[in-house]
XYZ file of C-alpha atoms in Angstrom:
693
model
C 95.309 51.429 73.971
C 97.746 54.023 75.268
C 97.097 56.788 77.728
C 98.802 59.481 75.314
C 95.619 61.325 75.466
C 95.202 61.305 78.844
C 99.362 62.792 79.423
C 98.366 65.161 76.513
C 95.547 66.644 78.943
C 97.151 66.463 82.200
C 99.921 68.342 80.789
C 97.550 71.073 79.405
C 96.170 71.081 82.429
C 99.254 71.628 84.265
C 100.152 74.324 82.087
C 96.891 76.315 82.484
C 97.144 76.479 86.155
C 101.004 77.082 85.817
C 99.761 80.554 83.830
C 97.301 80.905 86.632
C 99.848 80.404 89.118
C 101.761 82.917 87.632
C 99.264 85.536 87.699
C 98.161 84.849 91.395
C 101.919 85.383 92.163
C 102.090 89.126 90.190
C 98.304 89.826 92.550
C 100.023 88.466 95.243
C 103.407 90.429 95.009
C 101.302 93.734 93.609
C 103.166 93.681 89.974
C 101.969 94.666 86.333
C 101.042 91.356 84.567
C 103.057 91.403 81.307
C 103.179 87.611 80.819
C 101.759 87.827 77.064
C 103.897 90.804 75.997
C 104.224 94.473 76.852
C 101.111 95.316 74.790
C 98.655 93.418 76.969
C 100.320 94.795 80.831
C 97.687 95.193 83.093
C 97.196 95.339 86.747
C 95.680 92.388 87.707
C 92.271 93.130 89.542
C 90.238 89.323 89.348
C 91.430 85.846 87.529
C 88.158 83.807 86.877
C 88.704 79.897 85.750
C 86.886 77.810 83.225
C 84.385 80.821 83.010
C 80.916 80.564 80.917
C 82.844 83.214 78.374
C 83.870 81.626 74.964
C 86.991 81.679 75.831
C 86.966 79.800 79.191
C 90.435 78.609 80.323
C 91.478 81.716 82.140
C 90.467 85.399 81.737
C 92.860 87.901 83.241
C 90.390 91.053 84.148
C 92.453 94.608 84.373
C 90.892 97.761 85.353
C 90.328 98.719 81.346
C 90.681 95.160 79.405
C 89.739 91.585 79.657
C 92.630 88.935 78.699
C 91.115 85.556 77.015
C 93.621 83.015 77.807
C 93.751 79.763 75.819
C 96.237 77.720 77.050
C 97.649 74.967 74.951
C 100.934 73.351 75.937
C 101.239 71.924 72.559
C 100.046 73.050 69.408
C 100.462 72.710 65.614
C 98.924 74.635 62.828
C 95.754 73.029 60.839
C 93.855 74.355 58.129
C 90.809 72.293 59.428
C 88.191 74.324 61.288
C 87.574 71.077 63.253
C 91.425 70.591 64.232
C 92.374 71.887 67.866
C 93.978 74.803 66.063
C 90.473 75.761 64.572
C 88.966 75.047 67.986
C 90.950 77.709 69.412
C 90.221 79.949 66.458
C 86.562 78.855 67.165
C 86.147 80.505 70.220
C 88.029 83.682 69.557
C 85.448 84.228 66.792
C 82.851 83.467 69.407
C 83.864 85.771 71.834
C 84.037 88.194 69.273
C 80.344 87.762 68.057
C 78.908 87.734 71.530
C 80.611 90.080 73.829
C 83.360 92.394 71.868
C 84.504 94.972 74.121
C 87.401 98.126 73.219
C 90.610 96.624 75.188
C 89.822 92.540 74.675
C 92.575 90.445 73.944
C 92.534 86.731 72.815
C 95.876 85.275 74.174
C 97.152 81.733 72.242
C 99.245 81.221 75.322
C 101.593 78.108 74.419
C 105.044 76.475 75.673
C 108.255 76.095 73.491
C 106.233 72.659 72.850
C 104.222 74.080 70.173
C 105.441 74.233 66.519
C 107.311 76.867 65.335
C 104.449 78.016 63.242
C 102.504 78.864 65.881
C 104.976 80.534 68.077
C 106.903 82.161 65.262
C 104.542 82.710 62.172
C 101.413 83.348 63.433
C 103.029 85.780 66.080
C 104.297 87.634 63.435
C 101.319 87.928 61.138
C 98.828 88.906 64.432
C 101.664 91.585 65.143
C 101.324 92.730 61.690
C 97.354 92.825 61.836
C 97.960 95.304 64.883
C 100.303 97.383 62.933
C 98.761 97.761 59.391
C 95.243 98.505 58.566
C 94.447 95.849 56.182
C 95.108 92.906 58.432
C 99.186 92.471 57.719
C 98.783 92.575 53.863
C 101.185 95.697 53.658
C 103.797 93.666 55.394
C 106.304 91.560 53.386
C 105.635 88.138 53.938
C 107.617 84.657 53.753
C 105.966 82.093 51.881
C 105.273 80.354 54.893
C 103.776 83.228 56.801
C 101.697 84.169 53.860
C 100.128 80.062 54.278
C 100.205 80.497 57.722
C 97.828 84.042 57.422
C 95.468 82.308 54.816
C 95.236 79.126 56.694
C 94.003 81.398 59.850
C 91.902 83.803 57.759
C 89.996 81.198 56.127
C 89.204 79.146 59.883
C 87.891 82.401 60.808
C 85.471 83.075 57.685
C 84.439 79.484 58.174
C 83.504 79.692 62.133
C 82.375 83.472 61.293
C 79.709 82.012 59.060
C 79.045 78.784 60.790
C 78.063 81.204 63.771
C 76.420 84.201 62.415
C 74.941 82.789 59.027
C 76.788 85.709 57.210
C 79.758 86.316 55.490
C 82.579 88.189 57.777
C 83.595 91.572 57.018
C 87.335 92.358 56.147
C 86.779 94.988 58.814
C 85.687 92.195 61.408
C 88.394 89.697 59.907
C 90.953 92.445 60.618
C 89.676 93.039 64.417
C 89.625 89.878 65.437
C 93.347 88.943 63.725
C 94.409 92.090 65.517
C 92.973 90.820 68.919
C 94.709 87.579 68.804
C 98.012 87.759 70.548
C 100.566 84.586 70.359
C 102.685 84.124 73.551
C 105.217 81.467 74.118
C 105.740 80.914 77.645
C 108.865 79.041 79.282
C 106.938 77.942 82.853
C 107.827 74.785 82.830
C 109.580 73.191 85.980
C 113.010 74.962 85.973
C 112.212 77.472 82.891
C 113.608 80.846 82.771
C 109.968 82.485 83.661
C 109.032 79.864 86.666
C 112.720 80.475 87.823
C 112.187 84.492 87.360
C 109.021 84.005 89.596
C 110.511 82.267 92.095
C 112.858 84.732 92.970
C 110.320 87.463 93.056
C 108.523 85.250 95.671
C 111.551 84.663 97.644
C 112.087 88.049 97.905
C 108.923 88.482 99.508
C 107.462 85.681 101.087
C 108.809 83.930 104.665
C 108.829 80.344 103.175
C 110.617 78.789 100.601
C 109.250 79.989 97.044
C 108.874 76.565 95.086
C 106.301 75.421 98.135
C 104.043 78.539 97.439
C 104.582 78.299 93.897
C 103.425 74.312 93.854
C 100.817 75.245 96.427
C 99.132 77.854 93.855
C 99.394 75.291 91.167
C 97.357 73.542 93.169
C 95.051 76.037 94.322
C 94.594 76.628 90.586
C 93.200 73.324 89.991
C 90.803 73.670 92.650
C 89.522 77.249 91.360
C 89.120 75.976 87.748
C 87.500 72.690 88.781
C 84.896 74.496 90.696
C 84.577 77.391 88.239
C 85.644 80.024 90.984
C 86.865 83.606 90.281
C 89.123 85.218 92.763
C 89.930 88.885 93.011
C 93.564 90.798 94.854
C 91.852 90.188 98.199
C 90.772 86.784 97.832
C 94.606 86.315 97.149
C 95.727 88.025 99.938
C 93.365 86.402 102.230
C 94.787 83.010 100.930
C 98.112 83.516 100.416
C 99.032 86.927 102.336
C 100.057 85.157 105.618
C 103.096 83.890 103.833
C 103.999 87.736 103.026
C 106.956 89.261 105.162
C 109.914 91.652 104.875
C 111.952 91.023 101.640
C 114.940 88.516 102.068
C 117.662 91.427 102.641
C 115.444 93.085 105.381
C 115.043 89.590 107.319
C 117.102 89.667 110.535
C 120.322 87.320 110.930
C 118.893 84.150 113.156
C 120.694 83.727 116.489
C 121.965 80.265 117.163
C 119.502 78.642 119.762
C 117.531 75.254 120.337
C 115.139 76.125 117.715
C 116.009 76.408 114.178
C 114.687 76.590 110.528
C 116.150 73.321 109.751
C 114.767 71.286 112.449
C 111.336 72.961 112.103
C 110.974 72.403 108.292
C 111.586 68.905 108.956
C 108.291 68.399 111.182
C 105.351 67.000 110.041
C 102.604 69.721 109.586
C 100.054 67.878 107.450
C 97.655 66.373 110.185
C 96.602 66.301 113.628
C 96.341 63.606 116.328
C 93.830 65.150 118.522
C 92.856 63.427 121.995
C 89.436 64.734 122.766
C 86.743 63.948 125.805
C 84.126 62.087 124.059
C 80.468 63.938 123.361
C 79.159 60.028 123.341
C 77.981 58.008 125.980
C 79.566 55.042 124.055
C 83.525 56.057 125.406
C 84.884 58.586 127.266
C 87.867 60.051 125.243
C 88.513 59.756 121.334
C 91.697 59.673 119.928
C 91.852 60.319 115.971
C 94.211 61.566 113.173
C 92.869 64.453 111.143
C 94.436 66.053 107.817
C 95.030 69.599 108.412
C 94.625 71.041 104.960
C 92.080 70.552 102.157
C 93.260 70.054 98.839
C 92.868 73.712 98.084
C 95.111 74.327 100.537
C 92.781 75.682 103.171
C 92.488 74.415 106.646
C 89.787 71.833 107.309
C 89.363 72.497 110.987
C 88.786 74.919 113.622
C 90.421 74.738 117.468
C 88.964 77.526 119.344
C 88.498 78.455 123.446
C 90.107 74.396 123.926
C 88.046 73.001 121.723
C 87.860 71.774 117.845
C 85.552 71.988 115.425
C 86.113 68.849 112.983
C 84.390 69.116 109.489
C 81.494 71.275 111.116
C 80.355 68.804 113.558
C 79.608 69.613 117.333
C 82.686 70.873 118.693
C 84.666 68.491 121.105
C 86.887 69.551 124.361
C 90.281 68.642 123.611
C 92.529 67.081 126.152
C 95.764 67.351 123.845
C 96.870 67.897 120.263
C 99.851 66.693 118.415
C 101.724 66.208 115.242
C 102.466 62.479 115.329
C 100.643 59.086 117.137
C 104.230 58.847 119.104
C 103.505 62.070 120.623
C 100.092 60.997 121.570
C 101.296 57.931 122.725
C 104.131 59.558 124.931
C 101.068 61.507 127.058
C 98.870 58.605 127.286
C 102.058 56.693 128.745
C 102.908 59.303 131.160
C 99.590 60.151 132.459
C 98.577 56.241 132.322
C 96.663 56.861 135.697
C 94.176 59.025 134.039
C 93.139 56.852 131.606
C 93.462 53.670 133.320
C 89.482 52.639 133.634
C 88.517 55.264 131.062
C 86.975 53.898 127.571
C 89.025 55.348 124.943
C 87.893 55.175 121.362
C 90.830 54.792 118.678
C 89.786 56.098 115.174
C 92.655 55.735 112.993
C 92.427 56.984 109.279
C 93.491 55.135 106.412
C 94.992 57.524 104.149
C 95.986 56.508 100.699
C 99.130 59.457 100.720
C 100.646 60.971 103.323
C 99.458 64.604 104.202
C 102.602 65.799 105.633
C 104.046 65.970 101.906
C 101.138 67.874 100.280
C 102.213 71.280 98.906
C 99.990 73.151 101.352
C 101.539 71.175 104.433
C 105.155 71.580 103.296
C 104.431 75.223 103.004
C 102.822 75.958 106.231
C 106.085 73.710 107.825
C 108.381 76.543 105.856
C 106.275 79.270 107.155
C 106.218 77.627 110.756
C 110.294 77.476 110.451
C 110.392 81.235 109.754
C 108.365 81.692 112.625
C 110.321 79.671 115.327
C 114.139 81.021 113.714
C 113.005 84.420 114.277
C 112.758 85.191 117.888
C 115.697 86.774 119.279
C 115.536 84.754 122.369
C 114.483 80.955 121.587
C 114.469 80.335 125.290
C 111.874 82.639 126.103
C 108.401 80.726 126.761
C 105.985 81.444 123.926
C 102.898 81.964 125.986
C 104.158 83.905 129.614
C 107.684 85.099 127.882
C 109.690 83.867 131.128
C 113.026 81.591 130.205
C 112.884 78.333 130.414
C 115.262 76.253 132.070
C 112.981 72.692 132.721
C 114.253 69.903 130.914
C 112.054 68.392 127.923
C 110.128 71.779 127.646
C 107.685 71.158 124.882
C 108.155 72.786 121.025
C 104.760 73.807 119.867
C 102.743 75.160 117.115
C 100.335 77.835 118.335
C 97.162 77.437 116.043
C 94.062 78.661 117.764
C 92.032 81.092 116.232
C 92.257 84.526 118.098
C 95.796 84.010 118.958
C 98.962 84.938 116.862
C 100.351 82.280 115.220
C 103.820 81.324 116.581
C 106.083 78.418 117.140
C 108.758 77.473 120.026
C 109.016 76.181 123.420
C 106.637 76.705 126.016
C 106.939 75.857 129.779
C 104.938 72.263 130.663
C 102.846 74.216 132.739
C 101.714 76.698 130.057
C 101.043 74.207 127.727
C 97.341 74.493 126.597
C 95.424 71.502 125.053
C 95.006 73.401 121.688
C 99.223 73.665 121.254
C 100.008 71.810 118.942
C 102.987 69.332 120.331
C 105.693 68.856 117.608
C 108.420 67.425 120.139
C 110.980 68.515 122.089
C 113.825 71.020 122.004
C 116.573 70.346 119.520
C 120.045 70.961 119.339
C 120.779 71.173 116.063
C 123.120 73.667 114.730
C 121.658 76.833 113.115
C 122.494 77.520 109.731
C 121.436 80.374 107.956
C 122.789 81.473 104.445
C 120.710 84.130 102.545
C 122.666 84.276 99.254
C 120.750 86.486 97.227
C 120.880 89.525 99.714
C 120.284 92.998 98.479
C 118.523 91.503 94.923
C 115.912 92.995 92.824
C 113.899 90.163 92.534
C 111.070 92.675 90.982
C 113.574 93.962 88.455
C 114.989 90.755 87.276
C 111.316 89.695 86.517
C 110.811 92.678 84.326
C 114.049 92.681 82.664
C 113.652 88.434 81.754
C 110.820 88.979 79.547
C 112.247 89.809 76.143
C 115.538 89.592 77.802
C 118.603 87.278 77.309
C 118.218 86.936 73.588
C 121.515 85.581 73.214
C 121.423 83.414 75.814
C 118.649 82.007 74.910
C 119.307 80.957 71.342
C 122.820 79.555 72.640
C 120.546 77.157 75.491
C 118.986 75.880 72.220
C 122.246 75.545 70.161
C 123.725 73.437 72.865
C 126.836 75.149 72.446
C 128.707 75.173 75.718
C 131.534 77.195 75.823
C 133.588 79.922 73.307
C 133.646 83.583 72.660
C 130.849 86.011 72.657
C 131.373 88.942 70.547
C 130.703 92.378 72.158
C 130.627 95.849 70.172
C 131.141 98.702 72.286
C 130.249 100.993 69.341
C 126.261 99.724 69.262
C 124.383 102.031 67.187
C 120.812 102.112 68.013
C 120.026 105.793 67.436
C 120.039 105.345 63.366
C 115.984 106.491 62.424
C 117.361 105.352 58.732
C 114.436 104.441 56.361
C 116.196 101.018 55.289
C 117.545 97.628 56.027
C 118.715 94.322 54.661
C 116.088 91.416 53.918
C 117.823 88.152 53.357
C 116.433 85.985 50.629
C 116.270 82.233 51.475
C 116.806 79.380 49.208
C 113.320 78.171 49.840
C 111.841 81.508 48.844
C 111.223 82.477 52.341
C 113.193 85.770 53.882
C 114.223 87.234 57.368
C 116.032 90.361 58.009
C 119.533 91.044 59.506
C 119.220 91.902 63.111
C 122.083 93.580 65.692
C 121.685 92.559 69.181
C 118.042 90.873 68.316
C 116.745 94.039 66.530
C 116.430 94.952 62.759
C 118.444 97.462 62.554
C 117.223 101.297 60.592
C 119.999 102.440 58.312
C 120.756 104.860 55.792
C 120.125 103.805 52.070
C 124.409 103.835 51.792
C 125.167 102.008 54.766
C 121.994 99.472 53.961
C 123.651 99.322 50.725
C 127.154 98.481 52.572
C 125.827 95.941 54.396
C 124.004 94.201 51.566
C 127.493 94.000 49.533
C 129.144 92.692 52.661
C 126.687 90.164 53.127
C 126.681 88.842 49.742
C 130.633 88.980 49.488
C 130.415 86.644 52.784
C 127.407 84.248 51.126
C 129.761 84.189 47.828
C 132.669 82.940 49.637
C 130.629 80.163 52.483
C 129.404 78.801 48.845
C 132.597 78.500 47.547
C 133.778 76.740 50.585
C 131.342 74.481 50.386
C 129.645 75.272 53.549
C 127.276 77.963 53.076
C 125.853 80.264 55.259
C 122.270 79.360 56.593
C 119.114 80.264 58.612
C 116.678 78.316 60.970
C 113.280 79.580 61.142
C 112.493 77.425 64.191
C 115.064 79.026 65.827
C 116.010 82.643 64.232
C 119.452 81.210 64.184
C 122.256 81.878 61.497
C 125.273 79.664 61.177
C 127.118 77.424 58.546
C 125.533 74.537 57.224
C 127.533 72.186 58.910
C 127.740 73.528 62.370
C 123.994 74.141 61.877
C 123.379 70.242 61.255
C 125.865 69.366 63.775
C 123.162 71.031 66.303
C 120.179 69.197 64.640
C 118.244 72.060 62.957
C 117.285 71.393 59.309
C 119.424 74.766 57.784
C 118.109 76.752 54.908
C 121.020 78.045 52.651
C 120.771 82.273 52.094
C 120.990 83.062 48.386
C 121.328 86.638 48.537
C 120.955 89.801 50.662
C 119.076 93.279 49.329
C 118.101 96.428 50.447
C 114.093 97.215 51.237
C 112.520 99.879 52.967
C 112.115 99.654 56.795
C 108.613 99.746 58.015
C 107.455 99.493 61.696
C 105.635 96.453 61.032
C 109.381 94.794 59.718
C 110.784 95.615 62.770
C 107.965 94.795 65.359
C 107.300 91.012 63.771
C 111.632 89.968 63.116
C 113.145 91.632 66.019
C 113.814 88.789 68.362
C 114.187 90.214 71.538
C 114.294 93.979 73.751
C 117.403 93.074 75.014
C 120.311 90.691 74.082
C 122.558 90.393 76.760
C 120.712 91.104 79.882
C 119.543 90.623 82.837
C 122.656 89.121 84.031
C 123.700 88.789 88.108
C 127.233 89.227 89.256
C 129.050 88.966 92.744
C 129.632 92.123 94.887
C 132.145 92.422 97.541
C 130.445 93.081 100.656
C 133.111 95.085 101.917
C 134.331 97.171 98.922
C 131.086 97.510 97.264
C 133.367 96.159 93.780
C 132.370 93.618 91.662
C 134.254 90.185 93.005
C 137.141 89.745 90.763
C 138.893 86.093 90.680
C 142.046 85.881 88.934
C 141.227 88.661 86.978
C 138.024 87.974 85.885
C 134.267 88.827 86.639
C 131.864 86.088 86.243
C 128.416 86.837 85.378
C 125.314 84.513 85.837
C 122.139 83.978 83.261
C 119.913 82.365 86.564
C 120.730 83.544 89.958
C 118.333 81.208 91.555
C 121.193 78.638 90.375
C 124.230 80.356 92.137
C 124.484 77.649 94.877
C 125.569 75.158 92.119
C 128.162 77.563 90.864
C 129.328 78.110 94.157
C 130.031 74.816 94.763
C 131.783 74.266 91.611
C 133.772 77.336 92.207
C 134.794 76.088 95.916
C 135.776 72.086 94.587
C 138.160 74.077 92.133
C 139.947 75.704 94.574
C 138.231 79.279 94.486
C 137.506 81.125 97.642
C 135.282 84.205 97.766
C 134.871 86.926 99.899
C 131.640 87.825 101.722
C 129.135 89.156 98.945
C 126.078 90.073 97.996
C 124.383 89.499 94.381
C 123.622 92.948 92.241
C 122.434 92.449 88.394
C 122.604 94.290 85.401
C 118.871 94.734 83.898
C 119.457 96.783 80.380
C 122.354 96.011 77.670
C 123.300 99.856 78.405
C 124.248 98.803 81.684
C 125.865 95.535 80.088
C 128.145 98.046 77.884
C 129.043 100.398 80.671
C 130.025 97.434 82.834
C 131.909 95.476 80.138
C 133.896 98.859 78.755
C 134.621 99.664 82.448
C 135.744 96.239 83.369
C 137.821 95.691 79.752
C 139.552 99.210 80.587
C 140.758 97.918 84.156
C 142.554 95.116 82.346
C 139.864 92.320 83.909
C 137.758 89.795 82.145
C 134.216 88.698 81.509
C 132.809 85.392 81.300
C 128.760 84.498 81.636
C 127.960 80.975 83.771
C 131.861 79.344 84.078
C 131.776 75.808 85.669
C 135.203 75.082 85.957
C 137.194 71.424 86.073
C 139.011 70.582 89.571
C 142.670 72.019 88.133
C 140.442 75.288 87.343
C 140.350 75.051 83.768
C 137.146 76.229 82.225
C 134.606 73.304 81.252
C 131.740 75.684 80.044
C 130.896 79.273 79.718
C 131.222 82.311 77.611
C 133.909 84.700 77.361
C 133.093 88.100 76.264
C 135.482 89.491 73.652
C 135.782 92.951 72.121
C 134.740 93.066 68.357
C 136.668 95.732 67.842
C 139.807 94.455 69.707
C 139.351 91.510 67.387
C 139.448 93.419 64.476
C 142.479 95.486 65.483
C 144.820 92.074 66.173
C 143.761 90.940 62.685
C 144.996 94.031 60.977
C 148.075 94.051 63.082
C 148.735 90.364 62.132
C 148.345 90.984 58.752
C 150.160 94.056 58.578
C 153.049 92.027 60.537
C 152.823 89.317 58.161
C 152.872 91.663 54.804
C 155.892 93.396 56.348
C 158.004 90.325 56.837
C 157.140 88.622 53.646
C 159.680 90.500 51.605
C 162.362 89.706 54.077
C 161.318 86.155 53.669
C 161.952 85.932 50.332
């Protein structure tokens, strides 16, 4: 038999702990937690893992609300109460029956791997339940949405009856439906939300964010296994040692014998300890011990020249090293001291290299930061005097009651508990903080509900082309009408502008519907009808959508219908259509970096290094720069308008061939300018026709 079930379980556990790590990162950085939508935003006061609550995966506790999280990496809709979907609803019902409180939220957290019926249609009907007193019935629903609503309510009724022996009231059904929030998260490796939280962590901590992130995930696994909870103080106690000044405030590191790169590559996962034996059978003991447990906490304590291993009696330490080779060098250099002594060697047989654990790697980066921050790397870390002797030890100071430190010490100043890492190295120092002066927290906040266009482009597999930008975007209208599109399968959707269902006057809505119906008729006459893909909420010709691997549904006609808040909430696909986007700023002038008349914008500043290498290979030389961001579509509009006024171009995510030609990327093109040029071309053609005849 295969192990697909085990793999699915592992995938689900990983997804659950990524959500937990995401919450921990917000607690560490003091950020509002809005991963499940603005309506559920809260400051986190406590996280509970695998609790005794009915909804037991994860509970996010805030000052005035509880978010009960069911984490399902993949999930499909079903009408069976005993299905996985039915099990999720059963927990929601059980929580409602046993301990319903004002402000409680039942979160179904999924990934992009969940079915579209869960991510989109179930989300729409639960959103509608919060907006309509009758449980979403007043919202015009498509046939698929009505099917999802019916199946969901039937399963809730079934579980409520089984648990209470009575039928649920319509009010009770409405309250459960309104409490459910469906949230599709992109926390997989390389996902947009993972990248965003890595950016935030990178701005707040003194170790590489990816190592701390991995450590948080591992910590979450341990907490879930032991069914523990932690508050903000516990998060600070566990990870606060890695907090430091933001990257833009970090000092420039002076060249010297100790570099961040050198220290980060040294082993930090175990200790080799030489101690005086407390046992009569031998005089000395040499053993290697793992430094961190699977939750990332230190296993052993060094204090006052002694080590307490695993809670046993303390041993008097003679020396401590990061490798067996270091211990061997000491024994050889002091061979006379051990010539007539009985030395017991206790070597552990470890199945995995402890130096590669997430905790060890994070601690290595932390120590690298400590070492590289010293203004004078030649000053002894104990006495402070200059070091001029050959072969001075490079040590980590890791002893209770002493500040953590890494650097060179005099041989005479070396203490038994100093963890010897090696000798000074002359490796060349490198320090390149690319994302200086960057608003990490602002980026994270803007990314939630942002980049609607670019998310759709990523899913469409389109790699290059124009982006039509309207300078005269209207989001001020409070009209009472909108345009509904009828699909061939009986379903419906609504026209959107920048991801929002636009509110229009009756006349304007009628004009828009007429224009859409003309376009639909023309496309049908050409044999390539305009279609819609409900799973991706994307419009396009039948041939284009089919080529992209979608299952297109032709649109039959457009009609004017009254606008309601429920329609706007349910069918608007994003809060920000373009932003957030990053751009380079000339460090000297403070102006955006312009290359050959073009300004480049990036959807993922975390990937800046890859773009810089690509541009360098294409022969582009950049000035010294910092990185800034456009966080709202209003900022994007002003930025593009000013850039085009100056006669410059804007391109998003450009990658270039060696000759400088564009391989991938999206040109921002003025919609009004295209219309003007088309009118000019038509006028020129019409004016030339008589002469040609």
